[in-house]
Short mmCIF file of C-alpha atoms in Angstrom, two decimals:
data_model
loop_
_atom_site.label_atom_id
_atom_site.label_comp_id
_atom_site.label_asym_id
_atom_site.label_seq_id
_atom_site.Cartn_x
_atom_site.Cartn_y
_atom_site.Cartn_z
CA UNK A 1 0.36 0.33 0.19
CA UNK A 2 1.28 3.13 -0.93
CA UNK A 3 1.85 5.51 1.65
CA UNK A 4 3.19 8.58 -0.23
CA UNK A 5 1.85 9.48 -3.18
CA UNK A 6 4.19 10.74 -5.55
CA UNK A 7 7.06 8.63 -6.76
CA UNK A 8 9.56 11.21 -5.92
CA UNK A 9 8.85 12.17 -2.52
CA UNK A 10 8.04 7.50 -1.64
CA UNK A 11 12.59 7.18 -3.23
CA UNK A 12 12.94 9.51 -0.99
CA UNK A 13 11.79 9.25 2.31
CA UNK A 14 10.78 5.49 2.05
CA UNK A 15 14.27 3.93 2.41
CA UNK A 16 14.25 7.13 5.80
CA UNK A 17 10.65 5.90 6.91
CA UNK A 18 11.05 2.06 7.48
CA UNK A 19 14.83 3.29 9.14
CA UNK A 20 13.12 4.82 11.91
CA UNK A 21 10.27 3.08 12.26
CA UNK A 22 13.21 -0.53 12.76
CA UNK A 23 14.15 2.11 15.70
CA UNK A 24 11.39 2.62 17.28
CA UNK A 25 10.71 -0.87 17.58
CA UNK A 26 14.22 -1.54 18.62
CA UNK A 27 13.49 0.86 20.78
CA UNK A 28 10.47 -0.19 22.75
CA UNK A 29 11.81 -4.12 21.65
CA UNK A 30 15.42 -3.31 23.70
CA UNK A 31 13.89 -1.39 27.07
CA UNK A 32 17.41 0.46 27.83
CA UNK A 33 19.57 -1.28 24.64
CA UNK A 34 22.83 -2.07 23.95
CA UNK A 35 26.02 0.86 24.97
CA UNK A 36 24.27 3.43 21.57
CA UNK A 37 27.85 3.72 19.23
CA UNK A 38 29.65 7.36 19.01
CA UNK A 39 26.98 8.98 16.79
CA UNK A 40 28.61 12.50 16.26
CA UNK A 41 29.94 12.26 12.32
CA UNK A 42 26.69 10.94 12.10
CA UNK A 43 24.95 13.28 13.20
CA UNK A 44 27.16 16.18 11.24
CA UNK A 45 26.17 14.93 8.17
CA UNK A 46 22.58 15.17 8.55
CA UNK A 47 22.65 19.03 10.23
CA UNK A 48 25.16 19.52 7.08
CA UNK A 49 22.46 18.42 5.04
CA UNK A 50 19.40 19.73 7.07
CA UNK A 51 21.42 23.57 6.87
CA UNK A 52 22.24 23.34 2.96
CA UNK A 53 18.01 22.19 2.43
CA UNK A 54 17.44 25.46 4.58
CA UNK A 55 19.06 27.49 2.68
CA UNK A 56 17.95 25.14 -0.44
CA UNK A 57 14.87 26.37 0.96
CA UNK A 58 14.31 30.03 2.10
CA UNK A 59 15.61 30.52 -1.22
CA UNK A 60 13.38 28.89 -2.96
CA UNK A 61 10.72 30.34 -0.75
CA UNK A 62 12.14 33.85 -2.15
CA UNK A 63 12.89 33.72 -5.54
CA UNK A 64 8.64 32.06 -5.89
CA UNK A 65 5.46 33.53 -6.72
CA UNK A 66 3.71 31.31 -5.19
CA UNK A 67 1.76 32.37 -2.26
CA UNK A 68 0.76 29.50 -0.53
CA UNK A 69 4.96 28.20 -2.09
CA UNK A 70 5.64 30.95 0.85
CA UNK A 71 3.79 30.25 3.41
CA UNK A 72 3.41 26.05 3.63
CA UNK A 73 7.32 26.59 3.24
CA UNK A 74 8.70 28.25 6.16
CA UNK A 75 7.31 26.16 9.18
CA UNK A 76 8.46 22.48 7.31
CA UNK A 77 11.89 24.08 7.14
CA UNK A 78 11.49 24.41 11.01
CA UNK A 79 10.29 22.00 11.49
CA UNK A 80 14.09 20.26 10.25
CA UNK A 81 15.98 22.54 12.01
CA UNK A 82 14.32 21.97 14.86
CA UNK A 83 14.35 18.09 14.52
CA UNK A 84 18.62 18.66 13.92
CA UNK A 85 19.02 20.01 17.78
CA UNK A 86 17.64 16.82 19.17
CA UNK A 87 19.57 14.96 17.06
CA UNK A 88 22.53 16.95 18.24
CA UNK A 89 21.55 17.43 21.93
CA UNK A 90 21.67 13.20 21.75
CA UNK A 91 24.08 12.68 20.63
CA UNK A 92 26.02 14.98 23.01
CA UNK A 93 24.14 13.40 25.60
CA UNK A 94 25.30 10.09 24.56
CA UNK A 95 29.20 10.76 24.22
CA UNK A 96 28.20 11.09 27.52
CA UNK A 97 26.10 8.11 28.47
CA UNK A 98 26.10 5.48 25.97
CA UNK A 99 23.25 3.76 28.28
CA UNK A 100 21.39 7.62 28.12
CA UNK A 101 17.71 6.40 27.68
CA UNK A 102 16.65 10.50 27.00
CA UNK A 103 19.49 10.42 24.61
CA UNK A 104 17.90 7.42 23.13
CA UNK A 105 14.19 8.95 23.24
CA UNK A 106 15.31 12.37 21.51
CA UNK A 107 17.27 10.70 18.94
CA UNK A 108 14.04 8.74 17.47
CA UNK A 109 12.35 12.19 18.43
CA UNK A 110 14.77 14.37 16.29
CA UNK A 111 14.91 10.92 13.39
CA UNK A 112 10.82 12.03 13.31
CA UNK A 113 10.58 15.10 13.80
CA UNK A 114 13.65 15.59 10.11
CA UNK A 115 11.15 12.65 8.15
CA UNK A 116 8.17 14.06 8.70
CA UNK A 117 9.26 17.84 8.25
CA UNK A 118 11.29 16.65 4.41
CA UNK A 119 7.81 15.23 4.22
CA UNK A 120 5.95 17.90 5.22
CA UNK A 121 8.46 20.48 2.65
CA UNK A 122 8.17 17.35 -0.35
CA UNK A 123 4.38 17.91 0.32
CA UNK A 124 4.57 22.03 -0.41
CA UNK A 125 6.41 22.02 -3.23
CA UNK A 126 4.79 18.67 -4.14
CA UNK A 127 1.65 21.38 -4.18
CA UNK A 128 3.33 23.58 -5.68
CA UNK A 129 3.84 21.92 -8.81
CA UNK A 130 0.65 21.09 -9.48
CA UNK A 131 -0.48 24.89 -9.42
CA UNK A 132 1.96 24.76 -12.26
CA UNK A 133 0.13 22.57 -14.17
CA UNK A 134 -3.89 23.30 -12.22
CA UNK A 135 -2.78 27.17 -13.89
CA UNK A 136 -2.32 25.58 -17.38
CA UNK A 137 -5.81 23.69 -16.94
CA UNK A 138 -7.15 27.17 -16.48
CA UNK A 139 -6.05 28.67 -19.70
CA UNK A 140 -7.04 25.78 -21.82
CA UNK A 141 -10.83 25.85 -20.09
CA UNK A 142 -10.40 30.17 -20.19
CA UNK A 143 -9.49 29.48 -23.90
CA UNK A 144 -12.67 27.00 -24.63
CA UNK A 145 -14.93 30.02 -23.35
CA UNK A 146 -13.56 32.10 -26.07
CA UNK A 147 -15.39 29.66 -28.06
CA UNK A 148 -18.42 31.04 -28.87
CA UNK A 149 -16.60 33.78 -30.44
CA UNK A 150 -15.23 32.44 -33.32
CA UNK A 151 -17.78 33.27 -36.57
CA UNK A 152 -16.10 32.95 -39.72
CA UNK A 153 -13.16 31.05 -40.95
CA UNK A 154 -10.14 33.51 -39.90
CA UNK A 155 -10.75 33.80 -36.67
CA UNK A 156 -11.41 29.65 -36.46
CA UNK A 157 -7.90 29.43 -37.81
CA UNK A 158 -5.96 31.87 -35.15
CA UNK A 159 -8.48 29.72 -32.60
CA UNK A 160 -6.81 27.04 -34.19
CA UNK A 161 -3.01 28.12 -34.24
CA UNK A 162 -3.71 29.49 -30.98
CA UNK A 163 -5.92 26.79 -28.78
CA UNK A 164 -2.67 23.72 -30.14
CA UNK A 165 -0.01 24.59 -27.67
CA UNK A 166 -1.46 25.19 -24.31
CA UNK A 167 -3.48 22.13 -25.56
CA UNK A 168 -0.56 19.92 -25.87
CA UNK A 169 1.56 20.97 -22.43
CA UNK A 170 -1.32 21.28 -20.95
CA UNK A 171 -1.22 17.08 -22.57
CA UNK A 172 1.97 16.69 -21.82
CA UNK A 173 2.64 18.14 -17.92
CA UNK A 174 -0.79 15.83 -16.95
CA UNK A 175 0.54 12.59 -18.99
CA UNK A 176 3.54 13.25 -16.32
CA UNK A 177 2.35 14.47 -13.30
CA UNK A 178 -0.07 10.30 -14.16
CA UNK A 179 3.56 8.98 -14.21
CA UNK A 180 4.99 9.92 -11.17
CA UNK A 181 1.79 8.38 -8.66
CA UNK A 182 1.30 5.97 -6.76
CA UNK A 183 -2.31 5.80 -6.81
CA UNK A 184 -3.35 3.43 -9.05
CA UNK A 185 -6.59 4.70 -8.70
CA UNK A 186 -5.69 8.50 -9.78
CA UNK A 187 -3.36 7.21 -12.22
CA UNK A 188 -6.46 5.96 -14.13
CA UNK A 189 -8.91 9.25 -13.90
CA UNK A 190 -6.50 11.09 -15.58
CA UNK A 191 -5.96 9.22 -18.49
CA UNK A 192 -9.09 8.14 -18.64
CA UNK A 193 -10.18 12.08 -19.34
CA UNK A 194 -6.90 12.90 -20.79
CA UNK A 195 -7.65 10.52 -23.79
CA UNK A 196 -11.26 12.44 -23.59
CA UNK A 197 -9.94 15.57 -24.40
CA UNK A 198 -7.61 14.05 -26.86
CA UNK A 199 -10.74 13.02 -28.61
CA UNK A 200 -12.88 15.93 -28.50
CA UNK A 201 -10.42 18.63 -29.35
CA UNK A 202 -10.48 17.49 -33.12
CA UNK A 203 -14.64 16.69 -32.65
CA UNK A 204 -14.69 20.26 -31.30
CA UNK A 205 -12.85 21.85 -33.92
CA UNK A 206 -14.66 19.90 -36.42
CA UNK A 207 -18.50 21.69 -34.40
CA UNK A 208 -16.66 24.81 -34.88
CA UNK A 209 -16.18 24.09 -38.26
CA UNK A 210 -19.70 23.51 -38.72
CA UNK A 211 -21.24 25.92 -37.29
CA UNK A 212 -19.14 28.87 -38.94
CA UNK A 213 -19.62 27.40 -42.35
CA UNK A 214 -24.08 26.81 -41.77
CA UNK A 215 -23.56 30.03 -39.95
CA UNK A 216 -21.78 32.53 -43.23
CA UNK A 217 -23.97 29.88 -45.70
CA UNK A 218 -27.43 31.88 -44.16
CA UNK A 219 -28.86 28.17 -44.25
CA UNK A 220 -31.01 26.35 -41.27
CA UNK A 221 -29.94 24.87 -38.90
CA UNK A 222 -27.57 27.61 -37.04
CA UNK A 223 -29.32 27.19 -33.58
CA UNK A 224 -27.97 23.01 -33.81
CA UNK A 225 -24.18 23.51 -34.65
CA UNK A 226 -24.28 26.21 -31.99
CA UNK A 227 -26.57 23.70 -30.07
CA UNK A 228 -24.01 20.70 -31.31
CA UNK A 229 -20.72 23.51 -30.51
CA UNK A 230 -21.55 24.26 -27.28
CA UNK A 231 -22.25 20.77 -25.98
CA UNK A 232 -18.43 19.86 -27.08
CA UNK A 233 -17.34 22.79 -25.27
CA UNK A 234 -19.25 21.75 -22.03
CA UNK A 235 -17.76 18.40 -22.39
CA UNK A 236 -14.09 19.39 -23.27
CA UNK A 237 -14.77 21.93 -19.70
CA UNK A 238 -16.03 18.72 -17.54
CA UNK A 239 -12.71 16.87 -18.39
CA UNK A 240 -10.58 19.33 -17.71
CA UNK A 241 -12.31 20.63 -14.87
CA UNK A 242 -12.85 16.57 -13.21
CA UNK A 243 -8.43 16.76 -14.43
CA UNK A 244 -8.35 19.51 -11.80
CA UNK A 245 -9.87 17.79 -9.32
CA UNK A 246 -8.16 14.49 -9.37
CA UNK A 247 -4.41 16.71 -9.75
CA UNK A 248 -5.67 18.16 -6.68
CA UNK A 249 -6.34 14.68 -4.86
CA UNK A 250 -3.70 13.21 -2.34
CA UNK A 251 -6.04 10.88 0.34
CA UNK A 252 -6.02 7.57 -1.19
CA UNK A 253 -9.85 5.69 -1.87
CA UNK A 254 -9.99 3.21 1.11
CA UNK A 255 -12.09 1.27 -1.41
CA UNK A 256 -9.36 0.11 -2.82
CA UNK A 257 -7.36 -1.32 -0.01
CA UNK A 258 -9.91 -3.41 0.49
CA UNK B 1 15.68 19.61 -8.82
CA UNK B 2 17.27 22.00 -5.91
CA UNK B 3 14.92 20.86 -3.16
CA UNK B 4 14.39 17.28 -4.08
CA UNK B 5 18.21 17.41 -4.17
CA UNK B 6 18.58 18.42 -0.39
CA UNK B 7 15.69 16.53 1.03
CA UNK B 8 17.54 13.27 -0.93
CA UNK B 9 21.10 13.67 1.05
CA UNK B 10 18.56 14.47 3.69
CA UNK B 11 16.72 11.29 3.53
CA UNK B 12 20.33 9.34 2.92
CA UNK B 13 22.43 11.05 6.18
CA UNK B 14 18.81 10.60 8.34
CA UNK B 15 18.46 7.24 7.50
CA UNK B 16 22.27 6.04 7.35
CA UNK B 17 21.98 7.51 11.33
CA UNK B 18 19.36 5.43 12.34
CA UNK B 19 21.05 2.98 10.98
CA UNK B 20 24.12 2.64 12.69
CA UNK B 21 22.13 3.51 16.59
CA UNK B 22 19.63 0.18 15.01
CA UNK B 23 22.05 -2.14 14.25
CA UNK B 24 23.64 -1.24 18.04
CA UNK B 25 19.31 -1.96 19.66
CA UNK B 26 19.80 -5.10 17.41
CA UNK B 27 21.84 -6.94 18.84
CA UNK B 28 20.75 -6.47 22.10
CA UNK B 29 17.26 -8.47 20.70
#
């Protein structure tokens, strides 16, 4: 059962999560435990990695225009930094007393804090990346909203020329995101909606073309062709809105686990 | 990308630390 919702986050956190769980179990089973080895060096390596993450994190916050990311990332960075101080304390305490129970507790708390803080940080970053994809999806929706003003062939050519690159970009980004997800149901939902969008795009262009032709000929059937065009636009918008909804899902469908 | 790399480094360093601590405990279990 996947715990992390993207393969990238899973590849980063899964190994450390396993080690921390193992340590917690060993700690509980061993009660007082053996003498701890000198952990000063590995703790120092963690501290250096934390210092780097804090620097890179605040650099990202400073240059980002995403207000939610600016709000979400600092608490996660603080969490990681505070956890690293717990590890430093634990290391100092264990050097003085390799059997110290409070030091072992601090070691576990610190490791858990690093895991949770890094997880929160990666989640904040990931959500920010998702918001970028959603912005692209919304730009397609905005573009689809102007379909109704296309009433001559010249407009249609321009419409197709402008819509194609945005749609291609959206399809590429959603496709990449789908491949990143660990949750099978969400992946399938994205694949289905994306395929529907791809299938409906030529149908839309054809529907607009028929509407424009019918209108320019002054013949009957304008209302019907307009209705058909609007129906296809609505279908496309529904699928894109569904993509936006699924992109924001991070919880797991309980039914799948049953 | 830099964020991901930095997080990867922390995770690897923490896993190594916890493994070192866990090995000492395991000997007793």
